[in-house]
Amino acid sequence: MRHTALLAGLVLMTAACGGTTRTDVQQQQSSAPATAASSAAANPNAPLKQGLKIAFLPKQVNNPYFTIADNGGVEAAKEFGGEGKEVGPSEASASSQVSYINTLIQQKQDAIVISANDPNAVVPALKQARAAGIKVVSYDSDTAPEGRDVFVNQASPEDLGRTEVQLLAEQIGHKGKIAILSATPNATNQNTWIEFMKDELKKPEYKDMELVKVAYGNDDDQKSFTETQGLLRSYPDLAGIISPTTVGIAAAARYLSDSPYKGKVKLTGLGTPNQLRKFVKDGTIDGFELWNPADLGYLASYAGAALASGQITGAEGEKFKAGKLGEYTIGAKGEVLLGKPTVFNKDNIDDFDF
Amino acid sequence: MTTDRLRQSATTDRLRQSATTDRLRQSATTDLFRRWETLILALLVGVVVWASLGVDGFANGSNVSFLLLDTTEIALMALTMTLVIVAAEIDLSVASTLGLSCAVLGWLWNSGLPIEAIMPICLLVGALCGAFNGLLVTRLGLPSLAVTIGTFALFRGLAYVMLGDQAVADLPPAYTSLATASIGPIPLMTVLVALLAAVAAVVLHATGLGRSIFALGSNEEAAYFSGIRVKRIKFWLFVASGVMASLASLVYTFRYASARADNGVGLELAVVAAVLLGGVSIFGGRGSLPGVLMAVLLLGVVRNALILADVANEVLNFVTGLLLVASVLAPNLGAVWRRRTSPQMEGKSP
């Protein structure tokens, strides 16, 4: 008892005497001068160096999504005469990537392409890598900006939102009632996409389409399933559903495929080919979309090579060529956008395995 | 068993019997155990030599510094885990205690409390977690394996309740750089580990308390009847284990500059692995801290060198597993072999 009181007293004393609080750190950071991303000048005409060593560090190895993305990157490295490899932890935990970054520094790689499990935990190690002259590209999942030179983003929220409406409009002939089956009411990315969907729907070509409801399946399979059921009960004349979540679209597809609405009510959204292959083949879904992970890795690989060859430094407005994907321009905050999402349908779905 | 024997006082009989077998077991394995430590040392030296010669990038200051730093949390928790396992108990909740302590740190930091006040609170949280385990084990007489599997889930769950999937990252740079600072190639945190290891080693190997821990680990009843305060010692061992886990959480949080509820997931197995590989018997009663520290280093070096050599993660896990199975198997195989070759021990083995 006495000890506890003593300890509590000590704690209060330290608190009273001041110390480092969150606001202190924030003030320090905002008053500190922003460090320039890079002082080196880019030479857009520099040729890609030969024999570049590029390492891919996914969130997790043996994850089909990353295997495809990293194979795309290794493929690209072969094209420009470099050497690509994938290394990484078998469990996607926050700090497991750090030991890999350290070993990549020791191996003197030319570029590290990373999908961060934790945007901050990897930053100290990545800073060391950059200090050692290694270029860092984040892909799929960004790190804090000071940890990398360039972020290769799969698709912009605006593209994802608008193209989903375009996709569904084509499928239902620009006519009829539609609904959205989202994740949770406060899911940040879903809500951003939905805002762009609503904005897209304001355009005159969608005047005969009406968004009747946004339902939330909480990214829970069972809940998404019953929400779909509920939507069709309330709106028997529904023409189509957009589900911008992989859990939602799979549950909705399962319900539709066993109901009389199969093929009549169109369903689209974001999903993975392996999850939805069956429903595309049995006619429940005409087409859905997601970015192409192989292209994502391919582009990230070229970005790493362009950085390591001095073609770009990661500053806004710089351009570089990415083999078969063509030319890319670096946007604000060192971001490069892969481009419009890939639409998966009967014709191409068997080309993808993730 | 004869009826005569059954009529004897059960307690004294059991006590006498287990004391005898224990003495026998000890004499049979002491040499082997000494040899086990030598074996780990030889293995460590061997792997270091192999890695220095054969693996690019292994033998340089920054790699050695990182390698040492990377074993800090495991080493810290292994110190107290050694004492706990020597006392024939186990604490599987250490990594969850670490996670909970990280979550408390993140939560209080978000609420605006100064970090200097948060750190002692975190240590207190660790102590409370340990005390909770200790109470369940000593007062209710539950097996620590069952208790700490429960609190393993409980503490981690609590951590998620506090922080969810939030990552608190805007920690003071003064502390984050302290956690990764080094004097030459020796990280500051390794110095901390060395100091605490010295304390733990003295406690275990050179004090009455240490002898009591060994005694209660090899035979709890005998220890109790010879006046050792078994429950009290066990309770405080769990508290120490909890405090060490929260100390490790501070190092972990500052080192990665990120306080999350999932910090250190799975570390408890790495800790137990190091302790067993270091020659501590899972049944309690024998082991040594130098052995455990060498095992921590050995596991760290093997991991680091294999990653540098581009060996796939799966192979790496396999190699670690192999080392572990060998470490648990070897002393027992030795005991079996000795029993087979010494006929006078026939029938008296446990």
XYZ file of C-alpha atoms in Angstrom:
704
model
C 0.000 0.000 0.000
C 2.748 2.384 1.059
C 4.703 1.499 -2.067
C 1.758 2.131 -4.333
C 1.127 5.515 -2.754
C 4.790 6.382 -3.164
C 4.727 5.369 -6.805
C 1.523 7.284 -7.469
C 3.077 10.313 -5.824
C 6.151 9.986 -7.994
C 4.079 9.738 -11.130
C 2.039 12.795 -10.214
C 5.198 14.708 -9.400
C 6.728 13.934 -12.773
C 3.488 14.931 -14.426
C 3.380 18.180 -12.482
C 7.001 19.014 -13.225
C 6.184 18.797 -16.903
C 7.973 16.492 -19.269
C 7.516 15.533 -22.848
C 3.882 15.421 -23.901
C 2.262 14.802 -27.224
C 1.640 18.497 -27.814
C 5.348 19.256 -27.193
C 6.344 16.809 -29.881
C 3.761 18.174 -32.298
C 4.977 21.727 -31.700
C 8.573 20.691 -32.210
C 7.702 18.959 -35.426
C 5.712 21.827 -36.834
C 8.418 24.351 -35.941
C 11.217 22.240 -37.367
C 12.087 23.199 -40.930
C 10.786 20.746 -43.486
C 13.671 18.781 -44.890
C 13.863 18.613 -48.629
C 13.093 15.193 -50.055
C 16.260 15.149 -52.060
C 18.858 17.659 -53.062
C 20.115 15.761 -56.076
C 18.939 16.920 -59.460
C 17.167 14.479 -61.730
C 18.507 13.712 -65.149
C 15.526 12.528 -67.201
C 17.797 11.401 -70.011
C 19.978 9.134 -67.887
C 19.811 5.555 -69.166
C 18.645 2.835 -66.767
C 21.697 1.312 -65.112
C 22.491 -2.298 -65.838
C 22.601 -4.972 -63.136
C 20.493 -3.045 -60.615
C 19.587 -5.095 -57.539
C 15.951 -4.554 -56.582
C 14.418 -6.256 -53.549
C 10.688 -6.605 -52.972
C 9.580 -6.644 -49.358
C 5.865 -7.476 -49.225
C 3.730 -7.385 -46.094
C 3.971 -11.129 -46.055
C 5.504 -13.796 -48.267
C 3.370 -16.679 -49.562
C 0.434 -14.318 -49.937
C -0.990 -14.851 -53.450
C -1.620 -11.144 -53.973
C 1.981 -10.209 -53.211
C 3.411 -13.185 -55.048
C 1.748 -11.892 -58.217
C 2.775 -8.295 -57.577
C 6.390 -9.222 -56.833
C 6.624 -11.570 -59.796
C 5.509 -8.618 -61.918
C 8.346 -6.608 -60.393
C 10.947 -9.333 -60.936
C 9.738 -9.616 -64.548
C 10.295 -5.885 -65.013
C 13.790 -6.138 -63.510
C 14.655 -8.791 -66.098
C 13.500 -6.433 -68.860
C 15.872 -3.661 -67.830
C 18.793 -5.995 -67.164
C 18.502 -5.913 -63.384
C 18.088 -8.533 -60.734
C 14.884 -8.680 -58.695
C 14.025 -10.817 -55.700
C 11.314 -11.129 -53.076
C 12.176 -11.440 -49.398
C 10.035 -10.966 -46.344
C 8.444 -12.273 -43.193
C 5.925 -15.098 -43.171
C 3.658 -13.215 -40.766
C 2.377 -9.724 -41.473
C 3.341 -8.088 -38.199
C 4.342 -4.503 -37.675
C 8.007 -4.943 -36.918
C 8.923 -8.161 -38.700
C 9.866 -6.204 -41.807
C 12.541 -4.228 -40.012
C 15.094 -7.040 -39.789
C 14.651 -7.600 -43.508
C 15.308 -3.939 -44.271
C 18.510 -4.136 -42.264
C 19.760 -7.176 -44.140
C 18.903 -5.517 -47.466
C 21.098 -2.597 -46.403
C 23.958 -5.010 -45.685
C 23.401 -6.652 -49.063
C 23.777 -3.247 -50.725
C 20.631 -3.454 -52.792
C 20.059 -0.567 -55.201
C 16.378 -0.233 -54.398
C 13.909 -1.577 -51.861
C 10.269 -1.863 -52.899
C 8.143 -2.222 -49.776
C 4.516 -2.638 -48.814
C 4.520 -1.445 -45.221
C 2.783 -3.386 -42.478
C 3.040 -0.300 -40.288
C 3.631 3.078 -41.911
C 5.845 4.244 -39.022
C 7.597 1.217 -37.553
C 9.629 0.726 -40.738
C 10.642 4.369 -41.120
C 13.783 4.422 -38.905
C 15.181 1.412 -40.780
C 14.217 2.857 -44.159
C 15.908 6.130 -43.265
C 19.098 4.169 -42.626
C 18.675 2.495 -45.998
C 18.257 5.836 -47.714
C 21.280 7.218 -45.889
C 23.208 4.262 -47.304
C 22.205 5.351 -50.804
C 19.415 2.833 -51.330
C 16.309 4.124 -53.100
C 13.029 3.250 -51.464
C 9.735 2.765 -53.288
C 6.577 1.937 -51.369
C 3.809 0.121 -53.199
C 0.360 -1.151 -52.259
C 0.620 0.271 -48.736
C 2.540 3.484 -48.137
C 5.026 4.309 -45.393
C 5.269 7.726 -43.759
C 6.623 10.010 -46.545
C 10.049 10.439 -44.927
C 10.650 6.706 -45.277
C 10.478 6.491 -49.072
C 11.294 8.305 -52.288
C 8.196 7.369 -54.260
C 4.848 5.734 -53.491
C 3.298 3.676 -56.271
C -0.425 3.816 -55.535
C -2.707 1.207 -57.061
C -5.557 3.469 -58.039
C -6.927 6.818 -56.963
C -10.080 6.852 -54.836
C -11.669 9.012 -57.504
C -10.973 6.471 -60.268
C -12.213 3.600 -58.130
C -15.447 5.387 -57.236
C -16.288 6.707 -60.686
C -15.384 3.562 -62.642
C -17.609 1.409 -60.456
C -20.600 3.575 -61.407
C -19.543 3.492 -65.071
C -19.216 -0.286 -64.926
C -22.661 -0.822 -63.400
C -24.281 1.738 -65.737
C -23.048 -0.238 -68.744
C -24.380 -3.470 -67.268
C -27.892 -2.104 -66.583
C -28.150 0.084 -69.683
C -27.965 3.348 -67.724
C -31.411 2.773 -66.288
C -32.989 1.743 -62.989
C -32.669 1.765 -59.222
C -29.291 0.980 -57.728
C -27.958 0.406 -54.214
C -24.554 0.339 -52.568
C -23.472 -2.387 -50.147
C -20.531 -0.959 -48.238
C -18.417 -2.028 -45.277
C -18.978 0.010 -42.094
C -20.582 3.463 -41.931
C -17.235 4.985 -40.924
C -14.849 3.093 -43.206
C -12.679 5.902 -44.560
C -11.778 4.575 -47.996
C -15.246 3.177 -48.714
C -16.838 6.504 -47.816
C -14.453 8.404 -50.068
C -15.309 6.089 -52.949
C -19.030 6.461 -52.259
C -18.698 10.266 -52.383
C -17.149 9.974 -55.844
C -19.871 7.514 -56.884
C -22.552 10.013 -55.862
C -20.730 12.774 -57.706
C -20.440 10.628 -60.841
C -24.173 9.879 -60.666
C -24.927 13.610 -60.946
C -23.734 13.571 -64.566
C -26.554 13.772 -67.173
C -25.916 10.306 -68.652
C -27.067 8.773 -65.353
C -30.350 10.723 -65.170
C -32.369 7.502 -65.370
C -30.404 5.869 -62.564
C -31.379 6.364 -58.950
C -29.336 5.511 -55.871
C -31.979 4.253 -53.448
C -29.922 3.082 -50.522
C -26.450 2.679 -49.036
C -26.468 -0.475 -46.900
C -23.695 -1.522 -44.530
C -22.570 -5.124 -44.140
C -19.824 -4.219 -41.653
C -17.364 -6.287 -43.715
C -18.982 -9.286 -42.098
C -20.003 -12.101 -44.405
C -23.253 -12.968 -42.637
C -24.349 -9.353 -42.202
C -23.541 -8.518 -45.825
C -25.555 -11.547 -46.915
C -28.676 -10.518 -44.967
C -28.286 -6.879 -46.022
C -28.368 -7.987 -49.665
C -31.466 -10.021 -48.931
C -33.015 -6.971 -47.260
C -32.197 -4.703 -50.201
C -33.997 -6.979 -52.638
C -36.962 -7.370 -50.350
C -37.366 -3.584 -50.013
C -36.672 -2.863 -53.700
C -37.855 -5.812 -55.788
C -37.270 -3.727 -58.918
C -33.623 -3.030 -58.084
C -31.446 -3.034 -61.182
C -28.004 -3.238 -59.682
C -25.740 -3.251 -56.609
C -22.261 -1.815 -56.191
C -20.251 -3.354 -53.366
C -16.907 -1.596 -52.936
C -15.610 -4.208 -50.494
C -14.323 -7.703 -51.146
C -16.334 -9.171 -48.266
C -19.540 -7.479 -49.352
C -19.360 -8.387 -53.015
C -18.688 -12.061 -52.256
C -21.614 -12.306 -49.840
C -23.943 -10.478 -52.236
C -22.861 -12.764 -55.080
C -23.592 -15.813 -52.959
C -27.096 -14.587 -52.195
C -27.873 -13.601 -55.785
C -26.573 -16.828 -57.285
C -29.142 -18.843 -55.331
C -32.036 -16.415 -55.811
C -34.428 -15.733 -58.687
C -32.608 -12.398 -59.139
C -29.527 -14.152 -60.490
C -28.383 -12.444 -63.680
C -31.285 -9.957 -63.508
C -29.921 -7.799 -60.716
C -26.423 -6.791 -61.739
C -23.631 -6.808 -59.181
C -20.262 -5.114 -59.384
C -17.661 -3.607 -57.115
C -14.206 -4.457 -55.802
C -13.224 -8.095 -55.463
C -10.499 -10.580 -56.228
C -10.689 -12.996 -59.191
C -10.270 -16.171 -57.105
C -13.092 -15.183 -54.799
C -15.531 -14.356 -57.590
C -14.479 -16.651 -60.455
C -17.359 -19.052 -59.840
C -19.952 -16.246 -59.909
C -18.563 -14.728 -63.103
C -18.752 -18.165 -64.753
C -22.307 -18.924 -63.583
C -23.580 -15.557 -64.785
C -24.238 -13.892 -61.408
C -21.627 -11.211 -62.099
C -20.842 -9.699 -65.505
C -17.752 -7.829 -64.430
C -16.050 -6.336 -61.370
C -12.819 -4.504 -60.851
C -9.614 -4.208 -58.909
C -6.142 -3.051 -59.799
C -3.843 -5.552 -61.469
C -1.231 -6.516 -58.862
C 1.274 -7.726 -61.468
C 1.231 -4.286 -63.069
C 1.604 -2.679 -59.656
C 4.830 -4.597 -58.968
C 6.018 -3.985 -62.536
C 5.568 -0.233 -62.198
C 7.187 -0.154 -58.735
C 10.182 -2.017 -60.136
C 10.641 0.550 -62.909
C 10.208 3.384 -60.412
C 12.988 1.881 -58.288
C 15.241 1.550 -61.321
C 14.540 5.101 -62.455
C 15.405 6.383 -58.971
C 18.578 4.295 -58.727
C 19.657 5.457 -62.189
C 19.119 9.106 -61.351
C 16.321 9.615 -63.898
C 14.047 10.835 -61.143
C 14.419 11.953 -57.529
C 10.807 11.620 -56.470
C 9.865 15.258 -56.962
C 6.456 16.218 -58.351
C 6.289 16.508 -62.128
C 9.216 14.220 -62.973
C 8.530 11.614 -65.644
C 9.831 8.117 -66.240
C 9.107 5.239 -68.603
C 7.821 1.949 -67.264
C 8.285 -0.554 -70.096
C 5.004 -1.882 -71.500
C 2.933 0.377 -69.209
C 4.233 3.551 -70.834
C 5.181 6.866 -69.288
C 4.301 7.946 -65.750
C 4.460 11.296 -63.999
C 5.139 11.705 -60.305
C 2.313 13.516 -58.568
C 2.070 15.424 -55.302
C 3.922 13.953 -52.281
C 5.922 11.602 -54.499
C 2.902 9.553 -55.533
C 2.627 7.655 -58.790
C -0.774 6.294 -59.808
C -0.924 2.941 -61.555
C -4.005 4.102 -63.410
C -7.549 2.967 -63.930
C -8.518 -0.291 -62.273
C -8.610 -3.519 -64.263
C -12.058 -4.938 -65.037
C -12.328 -8.701 -64.612
C -14.932 -10.566 -66.675
C -15.555 -13.919 -68.374
C -12.911 -13.192 -71.002
C -9.922 -12.448 -68.793
C -10.629 -13.815 -65.317
C -8.708 -17.040 -65.910
C -5.535 -15.045 -66.547
C -5.433 -14.089 -62.863
C -4.775 -16.209 -59.820
C -5.022 -14.261 -56.590
C 3.451 -52.300 -5.182
C 2.811 -54.156 -1.930
C 0.051 -53.392 0.519
C 2.709 -52.674 3.128
C 3.974 -49.914 1.064
C 0.554 -48.458 0.494
C 0.039 -48.346 4.211
C 3.034 -46.094 4.670
C 2.433 -42.420 5.039
C 1.794 -41.262 1.499
C 3.392 -37.895 1.852
C 6.710 -38.939 3.306
C 6.937 -41.758 0.847
C 6.324 -39.586 -2.137
C 8.709 -37.040 -0.816
C 11.446 -39.559 -0.184
C 10.901 -41.181 -3.519
C 10.954 -38.019 -5.549
C 13.924 -36.670 -3.620
C 15.860 -39.824 -4.423
C 15.008 -39.860 -8.087
C 15.723 -36.199 -8.247
C 19.187 -36.653 -6.796
C 19.800 -39.455 -9.216
C 18.544 -37.448 -12.117
C 20.728 -34.547 -11.177
C 23.871 -36.590 -10.869
C 23.086 -38.222 -14.167
C 22.546 -35.011 -16.029
C 24.878 -32.510 -14.395
C 27.800 -33.476 -16.604
C 25.630 -33.619 -19.641
C 24.135 -30.287 -18.774
C 27.557 -28.721 -18.485
C 28.371 -30.213 -21.816
C 25.158 -28.760 -23.218
C 26.263 -25.235 -22.404
C 29.638 -25.907 -23.967
C 27.826 -27.253 -27.001
C 25.751 -24.074 -27.358
C 28.878 -21.960 -27.045
C 30.646 -24.071 -29.672
C 27.602 -23.813 -31.925
C 27.491 -20.047 -31.449
C 31.182 -19.642 -32.244
C 30.811 -21.989 -35.209
C 27.863 -20.089 -36.684
C 29.585 -16.731 -36.151
C 32.759 -17.963 -37.895
C 30.767 -19.497 -40.738
C 28.679 -16.340 -41.178
C 31.698 -14.027 -41.022
C 33.489 -15.989 -43.722
C 30.608 -17.114 -45.855
C 27.884 -14.482 -45.640
C 28.354 -11.082 -47.237
C 27.507 -8.192 -44.974
C 27.455 -10.212 -41.736
C 30.739 -9.189 -40.154
C 30.475 -5.448 -40.015
C 29.732 -2.986 -37.270
C 26.289 -1.905 -38.366
C 25.063 -5.453 -38.823
C 26.428 -6.599 -35.463
C 24.880 -3.554 -33.860
C 21.526 -4.295 -35.436
C 21.724 -7.974 -34.594
C 22.294 -7.177 -30.933
C 19.540 -4.586 -30.893
C 17.145 -7.002 -32.541
C 17.502 -9.490 -29.679
C 16.938 -6.909 -26.927
C 13.301 -7.608 -26.100
C 13.709 -11.374 -26.276
C 16.790 -11.190 -24.056
C 15.033 -9.012 -21.476
C 12.060 -11.333 -21.170
C 14.271 -14.430 -21.292
C 16.069 -13.278 -18.124
C 12.984 -13.562 -15.957
C 11.565 -16.445 -17.987
C 14.694 -18.411 -17.021
C 13.921 -17.894 -13.337
C 10.255 -18.780 -13.858
C 11.031 -21.992 -15.748
C 13.776 -23.014 -13.307
C 11.051 -22.708 -10.664
C 9.064 -25.243 -12.738
C 6.478 -22.711 -13.883
C 6.007 -20.908 -17.194
C 4.720 -17.510 -18.269
C 3.205 -17.593 -21.733
C 1.597 -14.183 -21.288
C 4.811 -12.118 -21.580
C 4.284 -10.986 -25.163
C 0.672 -10.095 -24.407
C 1.796 -8.151 -21.350
C 4.211 -6.352 -23.676
C 1.326 -5.611 -26.054
C -0.911 -4.348 -23.272
C 1.850 -2.137 -21.931
C 2.385 -0.710 -25.453
C -1.348 -0.054 -25.731
C -1.393 1.724 -22.362
C 1.565 3.813 -23.478
C -0.128 4.764 -26.736
C -3.434 5.495 -25.069
C -1.977 7.696 -22.318
C 0.289 9.452 -24.837
C -2.774 10.283 -26.921
C -4.470 11.620 -23.834
C -1.636 14.112 -23.382
C 0.254 12.767 -20.369
C 4.031 13.352 -20.446
C 6.065 10.333 -21.475
C 8.131 10.483 -18.279
C 4.959 9.804 -16.292
C 3.706 7.171 -18.698
C 6.796 4.976 -18.452
C 6.461 4.139 -14.743
C 2.743 3.541 -15.293
C 3.620 1.011 -17.991
C 5.965 -0.776 -15.608
C 3.178 -0.796 -13.046
C 0.822 -2.324 -15.616
C 3.402 -5.059 -16.214
C 3.702 -5.646 -12.480
C -0.088 -5.899 -12.170
C -0.286 -8.395 -15.032
C 2.420 -10.463 -13.351
C 0.715 -10.204 -9.968
C -2.544 -11.392 -11.512
C -0.794 -14.464 -12.944
C 1.036 -14.979 -9.673
C -2.138 -14.819 -7.594
C -3.973 -17.306 -9.777
C -1.035 -19.699 -9.637
C -0.180 -19.421 -5.941
C -3.521 -18.676 -4.267
C -5.764 -20.856 -6.423
C -3.083 -23.439 -7.076
C -3.755 -23.461 -10.813
C -1.072 -24.665 -13.216
C 0.794 -21.695 -14.686
C 0.562 -23.152 -18.179
C -3.245 -22.946 -18.057
C -3.305 -19.588 -16.271
C -0.922 -17.858 -18.656
C -2.554 -19.298 -21.764
C -5.677 -17.591 -20.451
C -4.012 -14.296 -19.641
C -2.151 -14.541 -22.967
C -5.527 -13.950 -24.615
C -6.859 -11.692 -21.862
C -4.008 -9.138 -21.890
C -3.823 -9.047 -25.677
C -7.573 -8.617 -25.843
C -7.418 -5.757 -23.385
C -4.695 -4.140 -25.482
C -7.005 -4.193 -28.516
C -9.867 -2.808 -26.445
C -7.668 0.158 -25.459
C -6.025 0.964 -28.765
C -7.897 -0.970 -31.466
C -5.916 -1.077 -34.681
C -4.557 2.399 -34.100
C -0.811 2.971 -34.328
C 0.521 5.733 -32.102
C 3.622 6.973 -33.831
C 4.349 10.594 -32.895
C 6.564 9.618 -29.964
C 9.294 11.980 -28.718
C 12.410 11.725 -30.935
C 14.665 12.007 -27.869
C 13.438 8.621 -26.661
C 13.144 6.890 -30.005
C 16.738 7.778 -30.838
C 17.856 6.677 -27.381
C 16.375 3.236 -28.059
C 18.416 2.789 -31.218
C 21.569 4.655 -30.090
C 24.836 2.768 -29.801
C 28.313 3.193 -28.404
C 30.485 2.007 -31.260
C 28.826 -1.167 -32.474
C 27.284 -1.880 -29.054
C 23.713 -0.600 -28.782
C 22.798 1.237 -25.599
C 19.954 -1.213 -25.033
C 22.414 -4.105 -25.114
C 24.251 -2.445 -22.262
C 20.948 -2.343 -20.386
C 20.411 -6.039 -21.108
C 23.939 -6.846 -19.926
C 23.414 -4.999 -16.642
C 20.096 -6.679 -15.940
C 21.510 -10.044 -17.000
C 24.306 -9.601 -14.465
C 21.726 -8.896 -11.764
C 19.608 -11.901 -12.753
C 22.655 -14.167 -12.915
C 23.812 -13.118 -9.452
C 20.318 -13.640 -8.045
C 19.978 -17.083 -9.588
C 23.470 -18.420 -9.104
C 24.913 -16.653 -6.089
C 22.156 -15.994 -3.583
C 19.972 -17.953 -1.209
C 16.970 -16.881 -3.237
C 18.519 -18.447 -6.326
C 19.159 -21.707 -4.484
C 15.567 -21.655 -3.271
C 14.357 -21.222 -6.847
C 16.376 -24.245 -7.956
C 15.154 -26.217 -4.965
C 11.482 -25.469 -5.487
C 11.860 -26.160 -9.183
C 13.306 -29.609 -8.668
C 10.993 -30.597 -5.834
C 8.349 -28.229 -4.610
C 7.212 -30.331 -1.661
C 10.715 -30.908 -0.395
C 11.413 -27.226 -0.764
C 8.246 -26.375 1.146
C 9.092 -28.727 3.998
C 12.602 -27.365 4.229
C 11.160 -23.945 4.946
C 11.330 -22.256 1.557
C 8.451 -19.825 1.052
C 7.418 -21.424 -2.203
C 4.295 -19.380 -2.886
C 5.871 -16.068 -2.083
C 8.844 -16.723 -4.357
C 6.628 -17.865 -7.198
C 4.373 -14.841 -6.850
C 7.276 -12.423 -7.093
C 8.793 -14.323 -10.013
C 5.587 -13.713 -11.983
C 5.624 -10.043 -10.978
C 9.247 -9.776 -12.134
C 8.300 -11.444 -15.405
C 5.512 -8.905 -15.934
C 7.735 -5.931 -15.137
C 10.387 -7.204 -17.524
C 7.773 -7.622 -20.260
C 6.690 -4.016 -19.826
C 10.303 -2.852 -19.803
C 10.694 -4.748 -23.070
C 7.560 -2.983 -24.317
C 9.182 0.408 -23.747
C 12.275 -0.646 -25.683
C 10.098 -2.130 -28.405
C 7.832 0.904 -28.737
C 10.662 3.409 -28.917
C 12.791 1.232 -31.146
C 10.052 0.921 -33.755
C 8.592 4.345 -32.935
C 5.151 2.788 -32.957
C 2.850 1.811 -30.103
C 0.313 -0.756 -31.241
C -1.866 -3.372 -29.613
C -0.284 -6.080 -31.762
C 3.289 -5.242 -30.803
C 5.363 -8.335 -30.088
C 2.799 -10.908 -31.222
C 4.413 -14.345 -31.009
C 7.449 -13.210 -29.017
C 6.571 -15.487 -26.075
C 7.520 -18.484 -28.173
C 10.863 -16.947 -29.130
C 11.526 -16.315 -25.450
C 10.626 -19.828 -24.317
C 12.619 -21.214 -27.255
C 15.729 -19.318 -26.195
C 15.371 -20.412 -22.575
C 15.001 -24.095 -23.483
C 17.787 -23.961 -26.053
C 19.928 -22.428 -23.332
C 19.688 -25.665 -21.407
C 16.973 -24.829 -18.897
C 14.871 -27.889 -18.145
C 11.206 -27.465 -19.004
C 10.502 -29.516 -15.858
C 12.335 -27.003 -13.691
C 15.237 -27.332 -11.338
C 18.136 -26.817 -13.661
C 19.515 -24.291 -16.079
C 21.798 -21.294 -16.130
C 21.613 -17.709 -17.275
C 24.838 -17.698 -19.282
C 23.447 -20.626 -21.246
C 20.219 -18.742 -21.966
C 22.034 -15.584 -23.064
C 24.178 -17.614 -25.442
C 21.045 -19.227 -26.826
C 19.425 -15.817 -27.374
C 22.506 -14.752 -29.305
C 22.673 -18.024 -31.210
C 19.068 -17.723 -32.375
C 19.653 -14.064 -33.313
C 22.825 -14.840 -35.266
C 21.288 -17.800 -37.105
C 18.297 -15.708 -38.091
C 20.346 -12.732 -39.188
C 22.865 -14.809 -41.155
C 20.227 -16.895 -42.900
C 18.232 -13.834 -43.931
C 21.435 -12.238 -45.235
C 22.186 -15.411 -47.155
C 18.731 -15.086 -48.780
C 17.453 -18.262 -47.215
C 13.663 -18.324 -47.405
C 11.683 -17.548 -44.294
C 10.141 -21.013 -44.216
C 13.565 -22.659 -44.064
C 14.510 -20.235 -41.341
C 11.553 -21.248 -39.195
C 12.403 -24.881 -39.865
C 16.004 -24.415 -38.711
C 14.892 -22.634 -35.544
C 12.430 -25.426 -34.858
C 15.109 -28.022 -35.406
C 17.445 -26.316 -32.929
C 14.625 -26.290 -30.407
C 13.613 -29.907 -30.775
C 17.264 -30.835 -30.469
C 17.611 -28.754 -27.324
C 14.627 -30.403 -25.651
C 15.508 -33.847 -26.927
C 19.250 -33.996 -26.312
C 19.296 -33.874 -22.485
C 16.483 -36.401 -22.287
C 18.127 -38.719 -24.782
C 21.242 -38.469 -22.641
C 19.252 -39.396 -19.551
C 17.669 -42.367 -21.298
C 21.062 -43.527 -22.509
C 22.508 -43.285 -19.032
C 19.606 -45.188 -17.571
C 20.051 -47.960 -20.093
C 23.755 -48.271 -19.368
C 23.556 -48.146 -15.566
C 21.676 -51.262 -14.395
C 21.613 -50.230 -10.731
C 19.118 -47.511 -11.630
C 16.671 -50.012 -13.100
C 13.144 -49.450 -11.862
C 13.950 -46.283 -9.979
C 13.544 -43.910 -12.847
C 10.643 -41.463 -12.578
